[in-house]
PDB file of C-alpha atoms in Angstrom:
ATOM      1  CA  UNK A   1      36.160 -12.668 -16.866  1.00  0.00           C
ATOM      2  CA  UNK A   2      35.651 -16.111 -18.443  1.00  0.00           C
ATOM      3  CA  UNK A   3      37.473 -17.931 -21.299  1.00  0.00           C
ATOM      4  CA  UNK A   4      35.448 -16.467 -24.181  1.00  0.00           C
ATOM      5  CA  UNK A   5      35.676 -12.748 -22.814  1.00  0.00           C
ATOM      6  CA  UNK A   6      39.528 -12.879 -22.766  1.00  0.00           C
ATOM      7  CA  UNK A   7      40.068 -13.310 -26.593  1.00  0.00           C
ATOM      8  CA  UNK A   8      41.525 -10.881 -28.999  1.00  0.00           C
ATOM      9  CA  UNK A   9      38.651  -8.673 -30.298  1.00  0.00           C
ATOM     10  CA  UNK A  10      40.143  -8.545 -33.698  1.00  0.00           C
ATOM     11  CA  UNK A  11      40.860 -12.317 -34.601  1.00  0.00           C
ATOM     12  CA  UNK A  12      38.982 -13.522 -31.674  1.00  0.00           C
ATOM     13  CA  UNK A  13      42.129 -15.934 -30.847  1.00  0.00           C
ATOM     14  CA  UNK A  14      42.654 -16.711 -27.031  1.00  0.00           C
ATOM     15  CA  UNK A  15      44.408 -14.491 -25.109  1.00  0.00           C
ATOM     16  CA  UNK A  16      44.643 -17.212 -22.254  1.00  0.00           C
ATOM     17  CA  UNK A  17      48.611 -17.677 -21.394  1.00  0.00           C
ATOM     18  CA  UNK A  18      49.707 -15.054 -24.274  1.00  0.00           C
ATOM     19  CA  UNK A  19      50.547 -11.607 -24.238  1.00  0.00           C
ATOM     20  CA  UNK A  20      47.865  -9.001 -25.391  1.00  0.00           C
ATOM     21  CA  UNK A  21      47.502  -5.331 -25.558  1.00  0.00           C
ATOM     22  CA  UNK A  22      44.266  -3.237 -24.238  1.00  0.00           C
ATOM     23  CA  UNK A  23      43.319  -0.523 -26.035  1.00  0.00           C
ATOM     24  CA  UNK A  24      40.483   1.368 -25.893  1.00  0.00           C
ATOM     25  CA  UNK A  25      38.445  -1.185 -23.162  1.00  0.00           C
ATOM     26  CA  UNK A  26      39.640  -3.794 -25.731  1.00  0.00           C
ATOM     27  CA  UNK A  27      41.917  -6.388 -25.935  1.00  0.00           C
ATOM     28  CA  UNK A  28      44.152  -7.442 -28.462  1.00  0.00           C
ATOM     29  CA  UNK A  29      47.046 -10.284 -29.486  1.00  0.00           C
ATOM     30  CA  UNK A  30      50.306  -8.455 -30.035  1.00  0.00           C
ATOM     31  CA  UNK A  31      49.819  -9.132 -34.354  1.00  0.00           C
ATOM     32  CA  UNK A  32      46.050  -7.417 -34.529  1.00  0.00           C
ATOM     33  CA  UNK A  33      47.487  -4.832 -32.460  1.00  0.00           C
ATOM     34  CA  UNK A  34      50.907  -4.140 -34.297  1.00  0.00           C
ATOM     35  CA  UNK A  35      48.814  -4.367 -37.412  1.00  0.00           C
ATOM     36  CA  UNK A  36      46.191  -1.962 -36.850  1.00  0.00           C
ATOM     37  CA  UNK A  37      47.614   0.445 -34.208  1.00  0.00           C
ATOM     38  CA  UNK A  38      50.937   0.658 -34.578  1.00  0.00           C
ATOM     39  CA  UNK A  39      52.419   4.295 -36.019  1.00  0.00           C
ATOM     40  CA  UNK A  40      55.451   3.998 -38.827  1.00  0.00           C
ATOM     41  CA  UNK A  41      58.432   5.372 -38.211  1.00  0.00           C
ATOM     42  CA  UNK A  42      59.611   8.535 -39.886  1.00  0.00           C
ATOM     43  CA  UNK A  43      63.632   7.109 -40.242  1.00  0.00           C
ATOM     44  CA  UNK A  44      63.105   3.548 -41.366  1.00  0.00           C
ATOM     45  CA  UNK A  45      58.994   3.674 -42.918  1.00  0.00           C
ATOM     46  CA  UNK A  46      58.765   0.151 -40.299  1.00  0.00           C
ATOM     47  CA  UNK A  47      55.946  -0.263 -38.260  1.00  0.00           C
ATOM     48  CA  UNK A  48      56.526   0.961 -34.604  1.00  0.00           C
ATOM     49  CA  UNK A  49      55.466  -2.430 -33.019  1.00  0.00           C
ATOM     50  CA  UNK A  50      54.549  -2.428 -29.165  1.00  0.00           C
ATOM     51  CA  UNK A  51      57.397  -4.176 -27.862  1.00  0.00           C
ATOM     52  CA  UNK A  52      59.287  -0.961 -29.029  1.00  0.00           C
ATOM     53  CA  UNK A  53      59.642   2.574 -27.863  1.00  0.00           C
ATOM     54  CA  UNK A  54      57.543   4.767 -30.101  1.00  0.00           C
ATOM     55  CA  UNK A  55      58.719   8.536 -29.536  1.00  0.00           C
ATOM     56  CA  UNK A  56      56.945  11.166 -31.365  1.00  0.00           C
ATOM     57  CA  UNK A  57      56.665  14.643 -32.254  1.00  0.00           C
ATOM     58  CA  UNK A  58      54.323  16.898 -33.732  1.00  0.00           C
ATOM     59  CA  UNK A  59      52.128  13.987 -35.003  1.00  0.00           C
ATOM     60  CA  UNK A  60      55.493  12.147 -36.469  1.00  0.00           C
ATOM     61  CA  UNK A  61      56.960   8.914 -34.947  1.00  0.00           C
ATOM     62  CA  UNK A  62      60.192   7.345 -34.599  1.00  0.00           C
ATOM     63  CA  UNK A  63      61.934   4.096 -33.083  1.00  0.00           C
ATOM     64  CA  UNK A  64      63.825   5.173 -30.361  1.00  0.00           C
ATOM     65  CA  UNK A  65      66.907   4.006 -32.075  1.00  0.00           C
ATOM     66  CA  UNK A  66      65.553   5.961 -35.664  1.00  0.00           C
ATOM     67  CA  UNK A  67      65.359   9.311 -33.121  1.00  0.00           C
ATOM     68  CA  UNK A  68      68.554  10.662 -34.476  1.00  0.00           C
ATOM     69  CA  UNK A  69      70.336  14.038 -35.523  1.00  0.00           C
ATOM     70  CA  UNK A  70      69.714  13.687 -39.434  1.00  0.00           C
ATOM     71  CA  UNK A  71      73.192  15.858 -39.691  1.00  0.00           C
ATOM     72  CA  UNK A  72      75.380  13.551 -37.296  1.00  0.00           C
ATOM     73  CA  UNK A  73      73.699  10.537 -36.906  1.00  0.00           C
ATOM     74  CA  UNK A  74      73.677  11.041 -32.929  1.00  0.00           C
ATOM     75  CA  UNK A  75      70.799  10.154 -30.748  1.00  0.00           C
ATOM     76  CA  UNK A  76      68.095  12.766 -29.608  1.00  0.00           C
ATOM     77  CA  UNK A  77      66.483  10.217 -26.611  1.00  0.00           C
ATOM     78  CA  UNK A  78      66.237  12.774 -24.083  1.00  0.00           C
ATOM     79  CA  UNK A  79      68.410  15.214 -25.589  1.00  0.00           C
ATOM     80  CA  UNK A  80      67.452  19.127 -26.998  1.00  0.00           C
ATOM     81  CA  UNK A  81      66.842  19.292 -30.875  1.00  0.00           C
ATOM     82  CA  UNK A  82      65.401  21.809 -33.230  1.00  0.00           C
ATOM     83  CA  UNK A  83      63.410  20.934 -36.283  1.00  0.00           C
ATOM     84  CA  UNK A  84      64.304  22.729 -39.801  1.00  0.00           C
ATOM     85  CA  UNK A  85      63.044  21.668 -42.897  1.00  0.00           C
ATOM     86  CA  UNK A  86      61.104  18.274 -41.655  1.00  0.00           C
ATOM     87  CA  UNK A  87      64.461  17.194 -40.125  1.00  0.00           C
ATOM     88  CA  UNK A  88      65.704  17.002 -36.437  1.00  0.00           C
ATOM     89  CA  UNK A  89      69.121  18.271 -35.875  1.00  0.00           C
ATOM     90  CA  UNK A  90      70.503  18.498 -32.307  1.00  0.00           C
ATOM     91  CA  UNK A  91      71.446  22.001 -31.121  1.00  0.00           C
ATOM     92  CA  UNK A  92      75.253  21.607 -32.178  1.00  0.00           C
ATOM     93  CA  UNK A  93      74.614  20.692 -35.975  1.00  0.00           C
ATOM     94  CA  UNK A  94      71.592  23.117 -35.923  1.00  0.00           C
ATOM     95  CA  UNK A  95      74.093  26.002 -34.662  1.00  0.00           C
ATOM     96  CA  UNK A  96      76.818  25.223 -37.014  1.00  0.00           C
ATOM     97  CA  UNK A  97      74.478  24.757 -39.914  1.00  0.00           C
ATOM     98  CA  UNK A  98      72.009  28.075 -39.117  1.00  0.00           C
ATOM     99  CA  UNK A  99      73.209  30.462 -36.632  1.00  0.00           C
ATOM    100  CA  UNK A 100      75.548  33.936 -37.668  1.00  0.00           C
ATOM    101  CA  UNK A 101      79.381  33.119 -37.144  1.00  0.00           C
ATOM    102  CA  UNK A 102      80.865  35.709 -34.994  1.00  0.00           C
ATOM    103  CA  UNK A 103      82.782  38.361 -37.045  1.00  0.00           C
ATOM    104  CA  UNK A 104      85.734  38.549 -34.646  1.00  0.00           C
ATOM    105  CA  UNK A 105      86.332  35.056 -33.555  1.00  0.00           C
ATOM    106  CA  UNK A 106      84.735  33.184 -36.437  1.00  0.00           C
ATOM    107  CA  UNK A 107      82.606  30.607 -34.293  1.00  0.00           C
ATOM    108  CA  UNK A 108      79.404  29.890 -34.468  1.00  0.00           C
ATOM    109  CA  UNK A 109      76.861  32.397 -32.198  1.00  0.00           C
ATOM    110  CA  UNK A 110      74.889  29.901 -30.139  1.00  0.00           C
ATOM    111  CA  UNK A 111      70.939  30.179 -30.643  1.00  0.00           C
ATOM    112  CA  UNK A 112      69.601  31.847 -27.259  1.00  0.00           C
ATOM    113  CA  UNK A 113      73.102  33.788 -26.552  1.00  0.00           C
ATOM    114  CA  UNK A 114      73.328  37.404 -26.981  1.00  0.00           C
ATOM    115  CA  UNK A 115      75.186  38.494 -30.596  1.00  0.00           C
ATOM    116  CA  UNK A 116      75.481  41.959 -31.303  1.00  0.00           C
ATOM    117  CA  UNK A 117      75.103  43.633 -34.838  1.00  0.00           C
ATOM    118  CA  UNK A 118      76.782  46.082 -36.557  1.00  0.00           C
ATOM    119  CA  UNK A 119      76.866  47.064 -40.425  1.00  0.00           C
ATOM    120  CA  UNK A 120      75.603  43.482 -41.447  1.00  0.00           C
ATOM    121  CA  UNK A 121      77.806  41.844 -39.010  1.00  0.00           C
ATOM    122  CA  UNK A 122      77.528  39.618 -36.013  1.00  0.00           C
ATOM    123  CA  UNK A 123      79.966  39.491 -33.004  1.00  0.00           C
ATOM    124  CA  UNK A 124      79.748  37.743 -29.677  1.00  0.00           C
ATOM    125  CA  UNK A 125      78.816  40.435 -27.011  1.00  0.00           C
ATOM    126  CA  UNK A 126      82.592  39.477 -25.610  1.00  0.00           C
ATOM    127  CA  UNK A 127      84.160  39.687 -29.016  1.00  0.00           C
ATOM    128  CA  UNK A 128      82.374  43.291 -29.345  1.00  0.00           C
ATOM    129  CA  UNK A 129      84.873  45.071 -28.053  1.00  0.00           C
ATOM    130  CA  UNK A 130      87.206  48.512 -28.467  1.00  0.00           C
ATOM    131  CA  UNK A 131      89.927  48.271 -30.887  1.00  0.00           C
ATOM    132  CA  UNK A 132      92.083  50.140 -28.125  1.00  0.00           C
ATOM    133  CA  UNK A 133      90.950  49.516 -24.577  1.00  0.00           C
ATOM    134  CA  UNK A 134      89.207  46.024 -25.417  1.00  0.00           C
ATOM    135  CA  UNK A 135      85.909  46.753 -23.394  1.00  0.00           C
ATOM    136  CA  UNK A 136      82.777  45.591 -24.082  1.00  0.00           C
ATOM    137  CA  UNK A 137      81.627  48.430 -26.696  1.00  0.00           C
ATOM    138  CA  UNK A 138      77.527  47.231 -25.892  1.00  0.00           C
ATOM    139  CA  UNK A 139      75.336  49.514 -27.248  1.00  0.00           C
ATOM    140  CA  UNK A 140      77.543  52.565 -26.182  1.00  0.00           C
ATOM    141  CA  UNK A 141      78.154  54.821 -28.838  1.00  0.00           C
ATOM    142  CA  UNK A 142      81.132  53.473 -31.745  1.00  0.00           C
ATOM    143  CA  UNK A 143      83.251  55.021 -34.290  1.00  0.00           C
ATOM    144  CA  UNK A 144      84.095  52.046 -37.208  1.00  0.00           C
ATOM    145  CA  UNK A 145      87.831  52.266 -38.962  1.00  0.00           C
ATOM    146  CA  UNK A 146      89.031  49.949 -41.127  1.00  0.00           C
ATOM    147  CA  UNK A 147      91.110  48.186 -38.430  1.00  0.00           C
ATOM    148  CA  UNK A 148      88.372  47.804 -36.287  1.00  0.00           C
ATOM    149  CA  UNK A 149      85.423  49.478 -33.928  1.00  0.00           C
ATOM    150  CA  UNK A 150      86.152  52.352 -31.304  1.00  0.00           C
ATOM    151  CA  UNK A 151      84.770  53.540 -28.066  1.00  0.00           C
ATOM    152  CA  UNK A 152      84.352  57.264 -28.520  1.00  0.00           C
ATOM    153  CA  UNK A 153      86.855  57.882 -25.442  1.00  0.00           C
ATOM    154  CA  UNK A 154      89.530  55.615 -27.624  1.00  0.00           C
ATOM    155  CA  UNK A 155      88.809  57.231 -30.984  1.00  0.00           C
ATOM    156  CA  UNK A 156      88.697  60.996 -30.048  1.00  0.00           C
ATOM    157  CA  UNK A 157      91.922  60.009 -28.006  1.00  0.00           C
ATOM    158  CA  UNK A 158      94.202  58.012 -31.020  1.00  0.00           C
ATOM    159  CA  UNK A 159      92.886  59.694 -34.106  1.00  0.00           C
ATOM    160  CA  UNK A 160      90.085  62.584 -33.915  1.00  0.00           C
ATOM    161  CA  UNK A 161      90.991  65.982 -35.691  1.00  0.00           C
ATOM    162  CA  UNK A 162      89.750  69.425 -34.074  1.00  0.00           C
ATOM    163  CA  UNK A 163      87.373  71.462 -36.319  1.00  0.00           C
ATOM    164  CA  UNK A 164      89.523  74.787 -36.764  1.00  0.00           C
ATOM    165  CA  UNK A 165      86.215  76.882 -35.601  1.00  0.00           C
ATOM    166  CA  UNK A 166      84.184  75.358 -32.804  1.00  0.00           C
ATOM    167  CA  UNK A 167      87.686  73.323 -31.659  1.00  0.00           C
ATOM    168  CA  UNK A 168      85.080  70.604 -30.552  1.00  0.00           C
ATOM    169  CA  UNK A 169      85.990  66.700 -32.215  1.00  0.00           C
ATOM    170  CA  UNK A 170      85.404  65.654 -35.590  1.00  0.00           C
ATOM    171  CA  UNK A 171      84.425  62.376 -36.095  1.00  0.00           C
ATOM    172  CA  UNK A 172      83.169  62.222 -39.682  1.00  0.00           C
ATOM    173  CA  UNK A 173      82.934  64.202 -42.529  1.00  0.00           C
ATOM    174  CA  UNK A 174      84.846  67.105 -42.054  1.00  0.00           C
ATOM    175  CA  UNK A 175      86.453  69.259 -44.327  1.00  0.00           C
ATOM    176  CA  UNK A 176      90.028  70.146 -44.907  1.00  0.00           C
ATOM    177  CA  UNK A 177      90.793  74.226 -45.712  1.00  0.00           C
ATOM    178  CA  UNK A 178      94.231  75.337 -45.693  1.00  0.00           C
ATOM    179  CA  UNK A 179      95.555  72.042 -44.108  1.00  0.00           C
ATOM    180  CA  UNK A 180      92.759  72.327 -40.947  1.00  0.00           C
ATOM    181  CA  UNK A 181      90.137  70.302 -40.424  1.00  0.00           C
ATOM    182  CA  UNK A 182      86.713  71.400 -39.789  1.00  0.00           C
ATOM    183  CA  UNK A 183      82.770  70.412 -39.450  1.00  0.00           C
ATOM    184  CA  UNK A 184      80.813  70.990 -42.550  1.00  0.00           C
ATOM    185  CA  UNK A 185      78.500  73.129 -40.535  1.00  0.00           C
ATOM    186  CA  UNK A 186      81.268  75.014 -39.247  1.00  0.00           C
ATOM    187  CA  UNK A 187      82.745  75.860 -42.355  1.00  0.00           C
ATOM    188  CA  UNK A 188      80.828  79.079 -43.304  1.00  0.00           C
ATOM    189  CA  UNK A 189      81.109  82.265 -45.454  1.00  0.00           C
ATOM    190  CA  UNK A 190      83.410  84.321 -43.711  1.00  0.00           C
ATOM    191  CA  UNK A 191      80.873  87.263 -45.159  1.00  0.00           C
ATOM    192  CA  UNK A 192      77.072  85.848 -45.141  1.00  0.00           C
ATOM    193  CA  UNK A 193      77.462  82.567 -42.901  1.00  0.00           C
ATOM    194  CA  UNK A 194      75.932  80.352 -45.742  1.00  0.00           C
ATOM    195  CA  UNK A 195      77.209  76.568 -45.017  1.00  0.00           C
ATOM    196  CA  UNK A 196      79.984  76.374 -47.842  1.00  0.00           C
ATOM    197  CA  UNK A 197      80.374  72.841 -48.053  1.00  0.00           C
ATOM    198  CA  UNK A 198      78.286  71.933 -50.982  1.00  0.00           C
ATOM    199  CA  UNK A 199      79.066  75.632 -52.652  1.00  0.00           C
ATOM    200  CA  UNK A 200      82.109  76.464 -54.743  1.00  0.00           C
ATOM    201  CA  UNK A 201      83.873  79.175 -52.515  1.00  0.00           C
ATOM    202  CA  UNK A 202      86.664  81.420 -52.562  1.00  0.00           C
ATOM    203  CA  UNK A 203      89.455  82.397 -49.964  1.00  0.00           C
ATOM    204  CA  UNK A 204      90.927  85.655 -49.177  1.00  0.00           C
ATOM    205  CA  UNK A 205      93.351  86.373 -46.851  1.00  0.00           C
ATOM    206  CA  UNK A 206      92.561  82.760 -45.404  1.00  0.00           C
ATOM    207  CA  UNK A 207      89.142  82.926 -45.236  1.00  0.00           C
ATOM    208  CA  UNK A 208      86.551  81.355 -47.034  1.00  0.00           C
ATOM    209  CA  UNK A 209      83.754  83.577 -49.149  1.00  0.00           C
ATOM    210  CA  UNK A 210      80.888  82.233 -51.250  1.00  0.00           C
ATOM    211  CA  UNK A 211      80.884  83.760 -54.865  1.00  0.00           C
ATOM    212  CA  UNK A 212      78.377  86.195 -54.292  1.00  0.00           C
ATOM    213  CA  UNK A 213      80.145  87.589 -50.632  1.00  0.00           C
ATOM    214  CA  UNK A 214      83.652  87.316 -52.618  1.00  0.00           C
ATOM    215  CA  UNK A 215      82.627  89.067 -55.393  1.00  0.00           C
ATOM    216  CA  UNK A 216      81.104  91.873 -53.983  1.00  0.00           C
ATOM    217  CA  UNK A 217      83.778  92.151 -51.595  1.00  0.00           C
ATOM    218  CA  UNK A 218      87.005  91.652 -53.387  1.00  0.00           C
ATOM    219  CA  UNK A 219      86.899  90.543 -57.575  1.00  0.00           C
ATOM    220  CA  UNK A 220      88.047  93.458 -60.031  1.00  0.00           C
ATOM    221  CA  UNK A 221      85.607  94.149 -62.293  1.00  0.00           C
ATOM    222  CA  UNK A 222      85.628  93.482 -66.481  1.00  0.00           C
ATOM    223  CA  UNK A 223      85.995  96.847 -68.201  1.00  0.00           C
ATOM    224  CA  UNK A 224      83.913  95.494 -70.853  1.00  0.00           C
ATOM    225  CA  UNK A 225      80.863  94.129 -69.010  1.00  0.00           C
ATOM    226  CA  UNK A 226      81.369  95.100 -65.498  1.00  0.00           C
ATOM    227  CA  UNK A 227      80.693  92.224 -64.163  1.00  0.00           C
ATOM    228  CA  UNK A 228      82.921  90.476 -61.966  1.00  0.00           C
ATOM    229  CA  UNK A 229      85.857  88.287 -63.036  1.00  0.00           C
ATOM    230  CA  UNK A 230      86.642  84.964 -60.772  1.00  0.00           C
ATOM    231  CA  UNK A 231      89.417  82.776 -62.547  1.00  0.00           C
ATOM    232  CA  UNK A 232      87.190  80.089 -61.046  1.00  0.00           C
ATOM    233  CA  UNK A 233      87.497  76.555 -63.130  1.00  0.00           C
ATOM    234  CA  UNK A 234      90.400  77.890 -65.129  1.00  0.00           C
ATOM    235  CA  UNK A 235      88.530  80.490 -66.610  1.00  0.00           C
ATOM    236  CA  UNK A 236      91.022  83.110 -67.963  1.00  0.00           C
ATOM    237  CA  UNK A 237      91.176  86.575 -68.441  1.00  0.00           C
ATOM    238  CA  UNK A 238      93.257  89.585 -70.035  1.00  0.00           C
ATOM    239  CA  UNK A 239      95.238  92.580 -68.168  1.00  0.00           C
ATOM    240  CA  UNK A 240      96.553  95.105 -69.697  1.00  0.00           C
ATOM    241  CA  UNK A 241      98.010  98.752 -67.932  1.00  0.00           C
ATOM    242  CA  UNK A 242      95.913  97.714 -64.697  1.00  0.00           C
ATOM    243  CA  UNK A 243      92.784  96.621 -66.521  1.00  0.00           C
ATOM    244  CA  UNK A 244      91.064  93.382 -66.517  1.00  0.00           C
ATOM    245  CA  UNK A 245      88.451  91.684 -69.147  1.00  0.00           C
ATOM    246  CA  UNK A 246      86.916  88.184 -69.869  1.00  0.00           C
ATOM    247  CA  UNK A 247      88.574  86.625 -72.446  1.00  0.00           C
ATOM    248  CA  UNK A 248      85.377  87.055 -74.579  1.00  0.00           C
ATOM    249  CA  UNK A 249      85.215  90.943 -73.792  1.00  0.00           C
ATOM    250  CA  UNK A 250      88.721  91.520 -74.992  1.00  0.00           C
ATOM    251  CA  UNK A 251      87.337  92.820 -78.373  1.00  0.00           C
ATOM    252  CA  UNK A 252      87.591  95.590 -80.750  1.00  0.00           C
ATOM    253  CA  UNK A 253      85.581  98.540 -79.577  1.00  0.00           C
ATOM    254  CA  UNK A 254      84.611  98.865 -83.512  1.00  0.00           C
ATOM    255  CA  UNK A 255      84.171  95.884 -85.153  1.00  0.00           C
ATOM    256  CA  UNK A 256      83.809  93.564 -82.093  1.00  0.00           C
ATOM    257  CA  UNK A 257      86.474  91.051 -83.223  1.00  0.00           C
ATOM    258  CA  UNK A 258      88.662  89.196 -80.279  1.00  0.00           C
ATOM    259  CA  UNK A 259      91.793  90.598 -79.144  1.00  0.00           C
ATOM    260  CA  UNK A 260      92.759  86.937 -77.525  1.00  0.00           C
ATOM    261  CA  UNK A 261      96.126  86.218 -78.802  1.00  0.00           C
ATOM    262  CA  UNK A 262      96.074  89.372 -81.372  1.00  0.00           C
ATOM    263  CA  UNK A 263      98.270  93.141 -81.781  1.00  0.00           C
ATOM    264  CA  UNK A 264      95.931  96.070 -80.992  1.00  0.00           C
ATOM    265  CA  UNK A 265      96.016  99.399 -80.520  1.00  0.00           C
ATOM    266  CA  UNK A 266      94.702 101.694 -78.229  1.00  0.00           C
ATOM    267  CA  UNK A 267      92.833 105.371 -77.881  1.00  0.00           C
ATOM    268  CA  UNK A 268      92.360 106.358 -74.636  1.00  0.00           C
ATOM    269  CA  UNK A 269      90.799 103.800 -73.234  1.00  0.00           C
ATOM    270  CA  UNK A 270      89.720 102.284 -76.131  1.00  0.00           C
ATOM    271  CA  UNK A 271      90.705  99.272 -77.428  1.00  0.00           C
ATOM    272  CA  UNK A 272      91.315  98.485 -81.399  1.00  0.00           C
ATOM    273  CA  UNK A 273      92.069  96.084 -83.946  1.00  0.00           C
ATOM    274  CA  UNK A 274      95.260  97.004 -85.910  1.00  0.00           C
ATOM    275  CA  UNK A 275      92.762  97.493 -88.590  1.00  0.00           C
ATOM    276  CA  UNK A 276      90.403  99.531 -86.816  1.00  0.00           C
ATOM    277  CA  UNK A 277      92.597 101.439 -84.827  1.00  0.00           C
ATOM    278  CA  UNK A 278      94.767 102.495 -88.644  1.00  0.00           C
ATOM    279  CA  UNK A 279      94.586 106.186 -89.097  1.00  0.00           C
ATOM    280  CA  UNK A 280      93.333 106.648 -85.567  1.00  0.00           C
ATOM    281  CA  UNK A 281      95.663 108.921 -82.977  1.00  0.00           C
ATOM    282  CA  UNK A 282      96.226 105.307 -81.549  1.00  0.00           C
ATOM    283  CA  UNK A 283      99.086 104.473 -78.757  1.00  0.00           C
ATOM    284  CA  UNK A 284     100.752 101.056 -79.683  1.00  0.00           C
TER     285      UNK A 284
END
């Protein structure tokens, strides 16, 4: 290579005795090169010269002292990061800043570690544990109080009620009848079966009946209308000498005007006004 070849092939300058860069076949002096080569640095917006560690990623450069966590300041030369949002945080300020806290211990869930999830929580899979025996609950079954999450051996041991019928556990939504517990599907008409836990029911003799069963079975009867006569939702009703009526049948066999709260007289088994029943052979 003689004189003339070894020149820089931007400002033709000799390269004899001075530093150059080749690029590309070609060879430059180390201020045509910085000048049109060199990348700028994400951090500091400075040209990356070539006397200085250029570390890039994803098409972006940095000085290798301008490669740091943008949360801490701390270098990332040769160290694990994670990009969020155009910036480079290393894996500490990255898992206090984005991953789940544990529910239980209240530190931070480290990316790539196993967190389990329950009702819009996160645990460790160490801090998932039973309330009572403090094993590893998994993905076994649970049973959630407010003081905490069961194993179903822990739970049916400490607090489970017996349904009154089948006698098997009762975990959630049971009903109470006569101070014991039982299933909804196991509470049913003591007549027709019919599930009763959505129905209004009645009890006799300390079992259950829906209206229909009960009625048939057991209400008296109005003398007025025949038709049964519950009580239910504090409806009331009249007796008189072993005969029942709605309170709106209790009327004057004549005129049809309510008894409720009135004197009246009666023929029979007739019932009057003291109007009506004037003149009649009426007993008081």
């Amino acid at each position: 290579m003689t004189a003339a070849q070894i020149s820089c092939q931007n400002c033709t300058t000799s390269l004899l005795g001075k530093k150059y860069v080749l690029k590309d076949d070609n060879l430059y002096c180390v201020s045509c090169y910085d000048h049109i080569f060199s990348n700028c640095c994400e951090e500091c917006k400075e040209p990356i010269e070539s006397n200085s560690k250029d570390l890039s990623y994803k098409g972006r450069h940095w000085h290798g002292g301008c490669f740091n966590c943008a949360k801490c300041n701390h270098s990332l030369v040769e160290k694990p990061f994670v990009a969020k949002d155009e910036r480079l945080l290393c894996t500490e300020c990255y898992s206090n800043e984005c991953s789940s806290k544990c529910f239980h211990c209240k530190k931070t869930i480290m990316p790539g570690s196993r967190k389990m999830e329950f009702k819009g929580n996160y645990w460790h899979e160490t801090c998932f544990v039973c309330e009572s025996c403090r094993q590893p609950i998994g993905t076994k079954p649970l049973i959630s109080k407010e003081n905490g999450n069961y194993c179903v051996p822990c739970f049916e041991k400490e607090f489970a009620q017996y349904c009154n019928f089948c006698k098997k556990v009762i975990t959630s939504g049971g009903i109470m009848f006569h101070n014991q517990p039982w299933h909804q599907e196991c509470f049913l008409c003591n007549g027709c079966r019919k599930e009763l836990c959505k129905e209004d029911f009645m009890s006799r003799d300390d079992d259950p009946f829906c209206l229909d069963c009960y009625n048939h079975l057991y209400a008296r009867k109005c003398t007025a209308c025949s038709k049964p006569i519950t009580g239910l939702r504090g409806a009331k009703f009249i007796c008189f000498q072993d005969r029942q009526w709605h309170c709106e049948c209790f009327n004057c066999e004549k005129c049809s005007i309510s008894l409720v709260g009135e004197g009246f007289l009666t023929q029979n088994k007739n019932i009057f006004c003291r109007k009506c029943g004037s003149g009649l052979d009426t007993d008081i």
